């Protein structure tokens, strides 16, 4: 007896590609943060870096190594800066002194494009900063 084969109509099967992970191959290259140098609203003061790991500003501890490090004098320039996302951003404190006492404001410090200047913002939520391509 002869084996007969039944005709089967060809069917094209396709799958939808659904990515499982997001990978930015070149999306973060040359990306910059935009932030306003506004700490203190124009009053002159001093900037200290958070260097001892204890929350809050410490400057008068008799154990000098426990003090936060003085960085520089500061006056907000009011400019919106574009800083590379790969630049170093430091936690710090902006301090103004008056006859009524000192006012301490937590800030994020950016040292400028050549790491030789002081720019501060009171906006501590870097995720909320505007970003752009440079």
mmCIF file of C-alpha atoms in Angstrom:
data_model
loop_
_atom_site.group_PDB
_atom_site.id
_atom_site.type_symbol
_atom_site.label_atom_id
_atom_site.label_comp_id
_atom_site.label_asym_id
_atom_site.label_seq_id
_atom_site.Cartn_x
_atom_site.Cartn_y
_atom_site.Cartn_z
ATOM 1 C CA UNK A 1 0.000 0.000 0.000
ATOM 2 C CA UNK A 2 1.106 3.413 -0.820
ATOM 3 C CA UNK A 3 1.606 6.090 1.919
ATOM 4 C CA UNK A 4 -0.180 9.233 0.995
ATOM 5 C CA UNK A 5 0.707 12.502 2.531
ATOM 6 C CA UNK A 6 -1.895 15.070 3.351
ATOM 7 C CA UNK A 7 -1.367 18.599 2.048
ATOM 8 C CA UNK A 8 -0.706 21.118 4.829
ATOM 9 C CA UNK A 9 -1.060 24.763 3.957
ATOM 10 C CA UNK A 10 2.079 26.754 4.951
ATOM 11 C CA UNK A 11 1.516 29.161 7.836
ATOM 12 C CA UNK A 12 3.675 32.177 8.538
ATOM 13 C CA UNK A 13 4.270 32.578 12.233
ATOM 14 C CA UNK A 14 5.697 35.776 13.685
ATOM 15 C CA UNK A 15 6.537 37.026 17.108
ATOM 16 C CA UNK A 16 6.360 40.527 18.468
ATOM 17 C CA UNK A 17 9.668 41.766 19.875
ATOM 18 C CA UNK A 18 9.210 43.025 23.407
ATOM 19 C CA UNK A 19 12.430 44.359 24.960
ATOM 20 C CA UNK A 20 13.089 43.161 28.486
ATOM 21 C CA UNK A 21 15.773 45.703 29.425
ATOM 22 C CA UNK A 22 16.461 49.316 28.572
ATOM 23 C CA UNK A 23 20.022 50.003 27.512
ATOM 24 C CA UNK A 24 21.075 53.472 26.450
ATOM 25 C CA UNK A 25 23.922 52.817 24.083
ATOM 26 C CA UNK A 26 24.739 56.458 23.533
ATOM 27 C CA UNK A 27 21.971 58.328 25.384
ATOM 28 C CA UNK A 28 24.067 59.447 28.358
ATOM 29 C CA UNK A 29 27.054 60.524 26.323
ATOM 30 C CA UNK A 30 27.612 64.302 26.565
ATOM 31 C CA UNK A 31 24.631 64.703 28.893
ATOM 32 C CA UNK A 32 24.599 67.738 31.179
ATOM 33 C CA UNK A 33 22.685 68.830 34.254
ATOM 34 C CA UNK A 34 21.217 72.318 34.257
ATOM 35 C CA UNK A 35 20.982 73.891 37.687
ATOM 36 C CA UNK A 36 20.821 77.412 39.047
ATOM 37 C CA UNK A 37 23.613 78.719 41.290
ATOM 38 C CA UNK A 38 21.227 80.261 43.821
ATOM 39 C CA UNK A 39 22.165 79.271 47.364
ATOM 40 C CA UNK A 40 21.552 82.071 49.819
ATOM 41 C CA UNK A 41 19.681 84.232 47.352
ATOM 42 C CA UNK A 42 22.563 86.656 46.896
ATOM 43 C CA UNK A 43 23.910 86.927 50.448
ATOM 44 C CA UNK A 44 27.628 86.378 50.927
ATOM 45 C CA UNK A 45 28.652 83.469 53.089
ATOM 46 C CA UNK A 46 30.901 80.448 53.410
ATOM 47 C CA UNK A 47 30.720 76.935 51.996
ATOM 48 C CA UNK A 48 31.734 73.830 53.917
ATOM 49 C CA UNK A 49 31.908 70.325 52.499
ATOM 50 C CA UNK A 50 30.270 67.400 54.287
ATOM 51 C CA UNK A 51 33.471 65.508 55.022
ATOM 52 C CA UNK A 52 33.044 63.795 58.389
ATOM 53 C CA UNK A 53 30.001 61.613 57.692
ATOM 54 C CA UNK A 54 27.957 63.040 60.563
ATOM 55 C CA UNK A 55 24.714 64.738 59.453
ATOM 56 C CA UNK A 56 24.680 68.502 59.882
ATOM 57 C CA UNK A 57 27.496 71.027 59.903
ATOM 58 C CA UNK A 58 30.267 70.584 62.458
ATOM 59 C CA UNK A 59 32.912 73.329 62.625
ATOM 60 C CA UNK A 60 33.720 73.854 66.281
ATOM 61 C CA UNK A 61 34.683 70.370 67.428
ATOM 62 C CA UNK A 62 37.959 70.395 69.348
ATOM 63 C CA UNK A 63 38.823 67.206 67.442
ATOM 64 C CA UNK A 64 39.666 69.003 64.193
ATOM 65 C CA UNK A 65 39.391 65.818 62.127
ATOM 66 C CA UNK A 66 35.691 65.633 63.111
ATOM 67 C CA UNK A 67 34.939 69.043 61.578
ATOM 68 C CA UNK A 68 33.465 69.464 58.105
ATOM 69 C CA UNK A 69 36.009 71.038 55.753
ATOM 70 C CA UNK A 70 35.834 74.743 54.876
ATOM 71 C CA UNK A 71 35.861 75.147 51.083
ATOM 72 C CA UNK A 72 35.563 78.846 50.242
ATOM 73 C CA UNK A 73 33.682 82.071 50.504
ATOM 74 C CA UNK A 74 30.591 82.176 48.314
ATOM 75 C CA UNK A 75 28.103 84.518 46.721
ATOM 76 C CA UNK A 76 25.474 83.086 44.368
ATOM 77 C CA UNK A 77 26.071 84.127 40.775
ATOM 78 C CA UNK A 78 22.445 83.398 39.794
ATOM 79 C CA UNK A 79 23.551 81.678 36.572
ATOM 80 C CA UNK A 80 22.018 78.468 35.278
ATOM 81 C CA UNK A 81 25.051 76.260 34.759
ATOM 82 C CA UNK A 82 25.443 73.248 32.481
ATOM 83 C CA UNK A 83 27.568 70.658 34.261
ATOM 84 C CA UNK A 84 28.524 67.279 32.826
ATOM 85 C CA UNK A 85 26.732 64.417 34.539
ATOM 86 C CA UNK A 86 30.157 62.836 35.024
ATOM 87 C CA UNK A 87 31.406 65.852 37.039
ATOM 88 C CA UNK A 88 31.734 65.554 40.803
ATOM 89 C CA UNK A 89 28.854 66.969 42.858
ATOM 90 C CA UNK A 90 29.521 67.320 46.580
ATOM 91 C CA UNK A 91 27.258 67.568 49.620
ATOM 92 C CA UNK A 92 27.875 70.710 51.587
ATOM 93 C CA UNK A 93 26.546 73.576 53.664
ATOM 94 C CA UNK A 94 26.153 77.264 52.877
ATOM 95 C CA UNK A 95 26.577 79.403 56.010
ATOM 96 C CA UNK A 96 25.691 83.043 56.544
ATOM 97 C CA UNK A 97 26.465 84.825 59.757
ATOM 98 C CA UNK A 98 24.725 87.841 61.251
ATOM 99 C CA UNK A 99 24.245 89.424 64.661
ATOM 100 C CA UNK A 100 21.313 87.079 65.190
ATOM 101 C CA UNK A 101 23.467 83.982 64.679
ATOM 102 C CA UNK A 102 24.320 81.676 61.802
ATOM 103 C CA UNK A 103 22.030 80.235 59.186
ATOM 104 C CA UNK A 104 23.112 76.853 57.766
ATOM 105 C CA UNK A 105 21.589 75.648 54.491
ATOM 106 C CA UNK A 106 22.327 72.208 52.976
ATOM 107 C CA UNK A 107 23.525 72.544 49.373
ATOM 108 C CA UNK A 108 24.975 70.608 46.479
ATOM 109 C CA UNK A 109 28.351 71.981 45.410
ATOM 110 C CA UNK A 110 29.772 71.930 41.885
ATOM 111 C CA UNK A 111 33.368 73.137 41.510
ATOM 112 C CA UNK A 112 33.040 74.404 37.937
ATOM 113 C CA UNK A 113 34.387 73.048 34.649
ATOM 114 C CA UNK A 114 38.001 73.293 35.843
ATOM 115 C CA UNK A 115 37.285 72.201 39.425
ATOM 116 C CA UNK A 116 38.476 75.587 40.705
ATOM 117 C CA UNK A 117 35.299 77.529 41.507
ATOM 118 C CA UNK A 118 32.336 77.192 43.859
ATOM 119 C CA UNK A 119 28.741 77.002 42.670
ATOM 120 C CA UNK A 120 25.906 75.885 44.958
ATOM 121 C CA UNK A 121 22.242 75.061 44.674
ATOM 122 C CA UNK A 122 19.675 74.527 47.389
ATOM 123 C CA UNK A 123 17.804 72.063 45.136
ATOM 124 C CA UNK A 124 19.075 68.796 46.646
ATOM 125 C CA UNK A 125 16.989 66.549 44.371
ATOM 126 C CA UNK A 126 19.326 66.005 41.425
ATOM 127 C CA UNK A 127 16.693 63.791 39.758
ATOM 128 C CA UNK A 128 14.543 66.890 39.344
ATOM 129 C CA UNK A 129 17.266 68.888 37.585
ATOM 130 C CA UNK A 130 16.771 69.548 33.903
ATOM 131 C CA UNK A 131 19.106 67.597 31.617
ATOM 132 C CA UNK A 132 20.235 68.211 28.052
ATOM 133 C CA UNK A 133 22.781 67.112 25.483
ATOM 134 C CA UNK A 134 25.862 69.301 25.253
#
